[in-house]
Amino acid sequence: MKFWRRKKITPVDILAGYANWAKNYPAQAHNPLMEIEQQAMLSLLPDNLNGKMCLDLACGSGRYLLLMQQRSATQLVGTDYSPEMLVKASYQLPIINYQLSRAPFFPLPFAAETFDLITCGLAVGHEKNLNRIVAEVARVLRPGGQFVYSDFHPFGRLLGWQRTFTAENGAVFSLEHYLHLYSHHQQACHAAGLTIDAVLEPLAGPKAPPEARHIPAVLVIRAVKIGDKESGRL
Ligand SMILES: C[S@@+](CC[C@H](N)C(=O)[O-])C[C@H]1O[C@@H](n2cnc3c(N)ncnc32)[C@H](O)[C@@H]1O
């Protein structure tokens, strides 16, 4: 999944792509872009999640479920649309108390105001309708709860970087990815009653080729559900 790759690439749809990729998708950051993204995401997450209801949306093989567990979360839920990624997560997670459900970004199979924290790593770009994702997140988030999420930076998308993976036979595939500018995130959050209180745009950095190093690799956002002062939970 090198974001600066310049090779022959075959498009594949999301479900088929992740069905294939799941076999080699560990629940750890496994490329330079994920390392950069994870560091930024972790810097925006609360240090102590003990007693908090946490959802990892589009959890894939469970990377953020594990990371939240390391921050003492005990009530963990992961959702993803790919059955293969969920199977991978269920094999990889040494977590004692978690629940995995197959679900798209919307609708989510949870009651309103269920979660204190919702994370979503490198997934919202797979869906065209960002407003609906954020509105559904806002619905299931408790007042004062946080939504901490990342996406490939729109600059990379505009420069023609693709979301790719390499199959076991060496073939390279690209996955559908939509352009969501920062203004789109801001509008989606505002419309859903979330206030963005932190934004990070870490650069691709020294592991990228020289021409890409100064370009932001990911956009990481923390948004808080507006509520009355007493209802803040994190
Ligand atoms: C790049 S992976 C990231 C996985 C995980 N969040 C992480 O950061 O390690 C993107 C995930 O988004 C999921 N996904 C893509 N489109 C989705 C949708 N419409 N609804 C739910 N999950 C989706 C994929 O199945 C995949 O597991």
mmCIF file of C-alpha atoms and ligand atoms in Angstrom:
data_model
loop_
_atom_site.group_PDB
_atom_site.id
_atom_site.type_symbol
_atom_site.label_atom_id
_atom_site.label_comp_id
_atom_site.label_asym_id
_atom_site.label_seq_id
_atom_site.Cartn_x
_atom_site.Cartn_y
_atom_site.Cartn_z
ATOM 1 C CA MET A 1 0.000 0.000 0.000
ATOM 2 C CA LYS A 2 2.806 2.458 -0.750
ATOM 3 C CA PHE A 3 1.114 5.800 -1.378
ATOM 4 C CA TRP A 4 3.817 6.932 -3.827
ATOM 5 C CA ARG A 5 3.728 3.781 -5.926
ATOM 6 C CA ARG A 6 3.950 4.195 -9.707
ATOM 7 C CA LYS A 7 3.242 0.727 -11.184
ATOM 8 C CA LYS A 8 0.596 -0.947 -13.300
ATOM 9 C CA ILE A 9 -2.463 -1.095 -11.108
ATOM 10 C CA THR A 10 -5.809 -2.879 -11.547
ATOM 11 C CA PRO A 11 -8.947 -1.377 -9.929
ATOM 12 C CA VAL A 12 -10.998 -3.676 -7.720
ATOM 13 C CA ASP A 13 -14.151 -3.000 -5.704
ATOM 14 C CA ILE A 14 -13.978 -2.579 -1.936
ATOM 15 C CA LEU A 15 -15.486 -5.915 -0.889
ATOM 16 C CA ALA A 16 -13.424 -7.974 -3.340
ATOM 17 C CA GLY A 17 -10.319 -5.981 -2.517
ATOM 18 C CA TYR A 18 -10.496 -6.432 1.238
ATOM 19 C CA ALA A 19 -11.527 -10.070 0.866
ATOM 20 C CA ASN A 20 -8.201 -10.547 -0.884
ATOM 21 C CA TRP A 21 -6.155 -8.203 1.291
ATOM 22 C CA ALA A 22 -7.466 -9.576 4.620
ATOM 23 C CA LYS A 23 -5.098 -12.547 4.413
ATOM 24 C CA ASN A 24 -2.120 -10.225 4.761
ATOM 25 C CA TYR A 25 -3.593 -7.482 6.911
ATOM 26 C CA PRO A 26 -2.083 -7.598 10.400
ATOM 27 C CA ALA A 27 -3.662 -5.672 13.262
ATOM 28 C CA GLN A 28 -0.605 -3.416 13.439
ATOM 29 C CA ALA A 29 0.573 -0.472 11.350
ATOM 30 C CA HIS A 30 2.282 -2.293 8.497
ATOM 31 C CA ASN A 31 3.555 0.421 6.181
ATOM 32 C CA PRO A 32 5.100 3.892 6.581
ATOM 33 C CA LEU A 33 1.828 5.705 5.960
ATOM 34 C CA MET A 34 0.055 3.718 8.680
ATOM 35 C CA GLU A 35 2.905 4.432 11.095
ATOM 36 C CA ILE A 36 2.542 8.158 10.493
ATOM 37 C CA GLU A 37 -1.230 7.977 10.735
ATOM 38 C CA GLN A 38 -1.232 5.901 13.912
ATOM 39 C CA GLN A 39 1.131 8.251 15.729
ATOM 40 C CA ALA A 40 -1.162 11.188 14.924
ATOM 41 C CA MET A 41 -4.330 9.309 15.852
ATOM 42 C CA LEU A 42 -2.873 8.167 19.183
ATOM 43 C CA SER A 43 -1.875 11.722 20.040
ATOM 44 C CA LEU A 44 -5.555 12.731 19.790
ATOM 45 C CA LEU A 45 -7.020 9.812 21.751
ATOM 46 C CA PRO A 46 -7.629 10.023 25.506
ATOM 47 C CA ASP A 47 -4.865 8.346 27.556
ATOM 48 C CA ASN A 48 -7.259 6.397 29.742
ATOM 49 C CA LEU A 49 -10.334 4.684 28.302
ATOM 50 C CA ASN A 50 -11.246 2.701 31.379
ATOM 51 C CA GLY A 51 -15.040 2.519 31.693
ATOM 52 C CA LYS A 52 -15.687 4.116 28.303
ATOM 53 C CA MET A 53 -17.846 2.613 25.568
ATOM 54 C CA CYS A 54 -15.616 2.555 22.491
ATOM 55 C CA LEU A 55 -16.467 1.797 18.861
ATOM 56 C CA ASP A 56 -13.939 1.305 16.082
ATOM 57 C CA LEU A 57 -15.774 1.962 12.840
ATOM 58 C CA ALA A 58 -14.465 0.070 9.785
ATOM 59 C CA CYS A 59 -12.179 -1.724 12.224
ATOM 60 C CA GLY A 60 -10.574 -3.981 9.629
ATOM 61 C CA SER A 61 -8.355 -6.520 11.365
ATOM 62 C CA GLY A 62 -8.692 -4.674 14.677
ATOM 63 C CA ARG A 63 -5.705 -2.327 14.927
ATOM 64 C CA TYR A 64 -7.504 0.391 16.867
ATOM 65 C CA LEU A 65 -9.351 -2.095 19.046
ATOM 66 C CA LEU A 66 -5.971 -3.335 20.230
ATOM 67 C CA LEU A 67 -4.633 0.172 20.693
ATOM 68 C CA MET A 68 -7.695 1.181 22.696
ATOM 69 C CA GLN A 69 -7.330 -1.912 24.823
ATOM 70 C CA GLN A 70 -3.773 -0.793 25.555
ATOM 71 C CA ARG A 71 -5.358 2.393 26.918
ATOM 72 C CA SER A 72 -7.433 0.345 29.358
ATOM 73 C CA ALA A 73 -10.673 0.200 27.329
ATOM 74 C CA THR A 74 -12.743 -2.807 28.337
ATOM 75 C CA GLN A 75 -15.974 -2.116 26.440
ATOM 76 C CA LEU A 76 -14.943 -2.413 22.811
ATOM 77 C CA VAL A 77 -17.014 -2.818 19.670
ATOM 78 C CA GLY A 78 -15.709 -3.117 16.110
ATOM 79 C CA THR A 79 -17.740 -2.893 12.917
ATOM 80 C CA ASP A 80 -16.679 -3.452 9.326
ATOM 81 C CA TYR A 81 -18.383 -4.280 6.060
ATOM 82 C CA SER A 82 -15.854 -6.908 5.010
ATOM 83 C CA PRO A 83 -16.564 -10.374 6.458
ATOM 84 C CA GLU A 84 -12.988 -11.422 5.718
ATOM 85 C CA MET A 85 -11.530 -8.506 7.645
ATOM 86 C CA LEU A 86 -13.793 -9.310 10.608
ATOM 87 C CA VAL A 87 -12.658 -12.939 10.562
ATOM 88 C CA LYS A 88 -9.079 -11.733 10.525
ATOM 89 C CA ALA A 89 -9.843 -9.452 13.469
ATOM 90 C CA SER A 90 -11.420 -12.277 15.425
ATOM 91 C CA TYR A 91 -8.249 -14.385 14.996
ATOM 92 C CA GLN A 92 -5.862 -11.594 15.811
ATOM 93 C CA LEU A 93 -7.305 -9.938 18.836
ATOM 94 C CA PRO A 94 -6.174 -11.178 22.236
ATOM 95 C CA ILE A 95 -8.899 -9.028 23.712
ATOM 96 C CA ILE A 96 -11.093 -10.481 26.397
ATOM 97 C CA ASN A 97 -14.140 -8.287 26.132
ATOM 98 C CA TYR A 98 -15.051 -7.096 22.662
ATOM 99 C CA GLN A 99 -17.790 -7.505 20.114
ATOM 100 C CA LEU A 100 -17.467 -7.527 16.320
ATOM 101 C CA SER A 101 -20.376 -6.846 13.979
ATOM 102 C CA ARG A 102 -20.661 -6.720 10.247
ATOM 103 C CA ALA A 103 -22.098 -3.315 9.381
ATOM 104 C CA PRO A 104 -21.661 -0.623 6.751
ATOM 105 C CA PHE A 105 -20.860 2.960 7.763
ATOM 106 C CA PHE A 106 -24.606 3.605 7.843
ATOM 107 C CA PRO A 107 -26.924 2.548 9.267
ATOM 108 C CA LEU A 108 -25.071 1.360 12.370
ATOM 109 C CA PRO A 109 -26.811 -1.330 14.460
ATOM 110 C CA PHE A 110 -26.659 0.632 17.717
ATOM 111 C CA ALA A 111 -29.047 2.785 19.723
ATOM 112 C CA ALA A 112 -28.593 6.533 19.827
ATOM 113 C CA GLU A 113 -26.003 7.837 22.302
ATOM 114 C CA THR A 114 -24.278 4.496 22.922
ATOM 115 C CA PHE A 115 -20.574 5.400 22.671
ATOM 116 C CA ASP A 116 -18.151 7.726 24.446
ATOM 117 C CA LEU A 117 -15.476 7.363 21.774
ATOM 118 C CA ILE A 118 -15.584 6.367 18.111
ATOM 119 C CA THR A 119 -12.441 5.843 16.071
ATOM 120 C CA CYS A 120 -12.131 5.211 12.356
ATOM 121 C CA GLY A 121 -8.751 4.653 10.717
ATOM 122 C CA LEU A 122 -8.129 5.183 7.004
ATOM 123 C CA ALA A 123 -11.614 4.186 5.905
ATOM 124 C CA VAL A 124 -13.992 7.112 5.329
ATOM 125 C CA GLY A 125 -12.446 7.809 1.909
ATOM 126 C CA HIS A 126 -13.925 4.529 0.695
ATOM 127 C CA GLU A 127 -17.402 6.045 0.996
ATOM 128 C CA LYS A 128 -18.645 8.868 -1.203
ATOM 129 C CA ASN A 129 -21.222 10.201 1.256
ATOM 130 C CA LEU A 130 -19.131 11.629 4.079
ATOM 131 C CA ASN A 131 -22.115 13.528 5.502
ATOM 132 C CA ARG A 132 -24.026 10.321 6.128
ATOM 133 C CA ILE A 133 -21.068 8.672 7.839
ATOM 134 C CA VAL A 134 -20.602 11.602 10.178
ATOM 135 C CA ALA A 135 -24.340 11.974 10.848
ATOM 136 C CA GLU A 136 -24.547 8.301 11.847
ATOM 137 C CA VAL A 137 -21.484 8.625 14.064
ATOM 138 C CA ALA A 138 -23.071 11.659 15.727
ATOM 139 C CA ARG A 139 -26.280 9.717 16.321
ATOM 140 C CA VAL A 140 -24.581 6.883 18.233
ATOM 141 C CA LEU A 141 -22.146 9.153 20.078
ATOM 142 C CA ARG A 142 -23.057 10.383 23.547
ATOM 143 C CA PRO A 143 -23.076 14.136 24.219
ATOM 144 C CA GLY A 144 -19.496 15.144 24.956
ATOM 145 C CA GLY A 145 -18.202 12.027 23.156
ATOM 146 C CA GLN A 146 -15.385 12.151 20.621
ATOM 147 C CA PHE A 147 -14.957 11.001 17.048
ATOM 148 C CA VAL A 148 -11.267 10.565 16.178
ATOM 149 C CA TYR A 149 -10.653 9.555 12.583
ATOM 150 C CA SER A 150 -8.184 9.608 9.756
ATOM 151 C CA ASP A 151 -8.168 9.515 5.999
ATOM 152 C CA PHE A 152 -5.616 9.642 3.230
ATOM 153 C CA HIS A 153 -4.844 13.311 2.792
ATOM 154 C CA PRO A 154 -6.781 14.924 -0.071
ATOM 155 C CA PHE A 155 -3.517 16.407 -1.407
ATOM 156 C CA GLY A 156 -2.257 12.888 -2.128
ATOM 157 C CA ARG A 157 -5.497 12.047 -3.850
ATOM 158 C CA LEU A 158 -5.195 15.198 -5.990
ATOM 159 C CA LEU A 159 -1.613 14.256 -6.854
ATOM 160 C CA GLY A 160 -2.843 10.919 -8.168
ATOM 161 C CA TRP A 161 -1.714 8.720 -5.267
ATOM 162 C CA GLN A 162 -3.863 5.625 -5.119
ATOM 163 C CA ARG A 163 -4.913 3.223 -2.391
ATOM 164 C CA THR A 164 -3.261 0.026 -3.452
ATOM 165 C CA PHE A 165 -2.362 -3.392 -2.162
ATOM 166 C CA THR A 166 -0.200 -6.176 -3.522
ATOM 167 C CA ALA A 167 -1.723 -9.644 -3.753
ATOM 168 C CA GLU A 168 0.230 -12.773 -2.930
ATOM 169 C CA ASN A 169 1.032 -13.283 -6.632
ATOM 170 C CA GLY A 170 2.561 -9.801 -6.834
ATOM 171 C CA ALA A 171 -0.326 -8.180 -8.738
ATOM 172 C CA VAL A 172 -1.150 -4.667 -7.583
ATOM 173 C CA PHE A 173 -4.771 -3.551 -7.095
ATOM 174 C CA SER A 174 -6.293 -0.189 -6.348
ATOM 175 C CA LEU A 175 -9.353 0.455 -4.182
ATOM 176 C CA GLU A 176 -12.010 3.065 -4.753
ATOM 177 C CA HIS A 177 -11.309 6.260 -2.858
ATOM 178 C CA TYR A 178 -13.269 9.518 -2.857
ATOM 179 C CA LEU A 179 -11.927 13.009 -2.462
ATOM 180 C CA HIS A 180 -12.952 14.598 0.847
ATOM 181 C CA LEU A 181 -11.413 18.011 1.306
ATOM 182 C CA TYR A 182 -10.999 19.466 4.783
ATOM 183 C CA SER A 183 -13.964 21.771 4.083
ATOM 184 C CA HIS A 184 -16.100 18.674 3.430
ATOM 185 C CA HIS A 185 -15.165 17.251 6.830
ATOM 186 C CA GLN A 186 -15.848 20.584 8.485
ATOM 187 C CA GLN A 187 -19.267 20.870 6.830
ATOM 188 C CA ALA A 188 -20.182 17.246 7.614
ATOM 189 C CA CYS A 189 -19.247 17.672 11.279
ATOM 190 C CA HIS A 190 -21.014 20.988 11.603
ATOM 191 C CA ALA A 191 -24.206 19.598 10.045
ATOM 192 C CA ALA A 192 -24.120 16.633 12.443
ATOM 193 C CA GLY A 193 -23.600 18.711 15.577
ATOM 194 C CA LEU A 194 -19.919 17.854 16.020
ATOM 195 C CA THR A 195 -17.250 20.461 16.699
ATOM 196 C CA ILE A 196 -13.778 19.819 15.312
ATOM 197 C CA ASP A 197 -11.285 20.616 18.054
ATOM 198 C CA ALA A 198 -8.060 19.171 16.583
ATOM 199 C CA VAL A 199 -6.662 18.587 13.104
ATOM 200 C CA LEU A 200 -3.310 17.010 12.229
ATOM 201 C CA GLU A 201 -1.677 16.734 8.803
ATOM 202 C CA PRO A 202 1.577 14.821 9.312
ATOM 203 C CA LEU A 203 3.946 14.819 6.346
ATOM 204 C CA ALA A 204 4.837 11.685 4.402
ATOM 205 C CA GLY A 205 8.315 12.062 5.886
ATOM 206 C CA PRO A 206 11.734 10.475 5.384
ATOM 207 C CA LYS A 207 10.515 7.020 4.295
ATOM 208 C CA ALA A 208 8.783 8.542 1.250
ATOM 209 C CA PRO A 209 10.640 9.446 -1.950
ATOM 210 C CA PRO A 210 12.141 12.969 -1.895
ATOM 211 C CA GLU A 211 9.373 14.508 -4.017
ATOM 212 C CA ALA A 212 6.685 13.268 -1.582
ATOM 213 C CA ARG A 213 8.319 13.938 1.781
ATOM 214 C CA HIS A 214 6.960 17.448 2.261
ATOM 215 C CA ILE A 215 3.385 16.470 1.380
ATOM 216 C CA PRO A 216 0.834 15.685 4.105
ATOM 217 C CA ALA A 217 0.171 11.943 4.045
ATOM 218 C CA VAL A 218 -2.963 11.808 6.166
ATOM 219 C CA LEU A 219 -5.649 14.046 7.571
ATOM 220 C CA VAL A 220 -6.510 13.269 11.191
ATOM 221 C CA ILE A 221 -9.494 14.902 12.864
ATOM 222 C CA ARG A 222 -10.963 14.930 16.335
ATOM 223 C CA ALA A 223 -14.564 16.110 16.624
ATOM 224 C CA VAL A 224 -16.629 16.397 19.783
ATOM 225 C CA LYS A 225 -20.379 15.980 20.033
ATOM 226 C CA ILE A 226 -21.846 19.166 21.328
ATOM 227 C CA GLY A 227 -23.745 18.731 24.578
ATOM 228 C CA ASP A 228 -24.400 20.533 27.811
ATOM 229 C CA LYS A 229 -21.435 21.033 30.120
ATOM 230 C CA GLU A 230 -22.402 18.296 32.554
ATOM 231 C CA SER A 231 -22.702 15.631 29.870
ATOM 232 C CA GLY A 232 -19.057 15.660 28.731
ATOM 233 C CA ARG A 233 -17.638 12.194 29.356
ATOM 234 C CA LEU A 234 -14.057 12.094 28.088
HETATM 235 C C1 LIG B 1 -7.587 0.601 5.122
HETATM 236 S S1 LIG B 1 -8.663 -0.479 5.978
HETATM 237 C C2 LIG B 1 -8.448 0.149 7.622
HETATM 238 C C3 LIG B 1 -8.780 -0.846 8.681
HETATM 239 C C4 LIG B 1 -8.612 -0.317 10.110
HETATM 240 N N1 LIG B 1 -9.504 0.794 10.352
HETATM 241 C C5 LIG B 1 -7.199 0.116 10.351
HETATM 242 O O1 LIG B 1 -6.964 1.325 10.404
HETATM 243 O O2 LIG B 1 -6.322 -0.759 10.486
HETATM 244 C C6 LIG B 1 -10.273 0.121 5.549
HETATM 245 C C7 LIG B 1 -11.425 -0.691 6.128
HETATM 246 O O3 LIG B 1 -12.644 -0.018 5.791
HETATM 247 C C8 LIG B 1 -13.618 -1.006 5.554
HETATM 248 N N2 LIG B 1 -14.712 -0.413 4.767
HETATM 249 C C9 LIG B 1 -14.648 0.069 3.516
HETATM 250 N N3 LIG B 1 -15.834 0.517 3.111
HETATM 251 C C10 LIG B 1 -16.691 0.316 4.146
HETATM 252 C C11 LIG B 1 -18.074 0.591 4.362
HETATM 253 N N4 LIG B 1 -18.827 1.163 3.410
HETATM 254 N N5 LIG B 1 -18.622 0.275 5.539
HETATM 255 C C12 LIG B 1 -17.863 -0.301 6.522
HETATM 256 N N6 LIG B 1 -16.551 -0.602 6.375
HETATM 257 C C13 LIG B 1 -15.966 -0.280 5.203
HETATM 258 C C14 LIG B 1 -12.863 -2.093 4.822
HETATM 259 O O4 LIG B 1 -13.547 -3.331 4.841
HETATM 260 C C15 LIG B 1 -11.544 -2.095 5.576
HETATM 261 O O5 LIG B 1 -11.535 -3.033 6.631
#
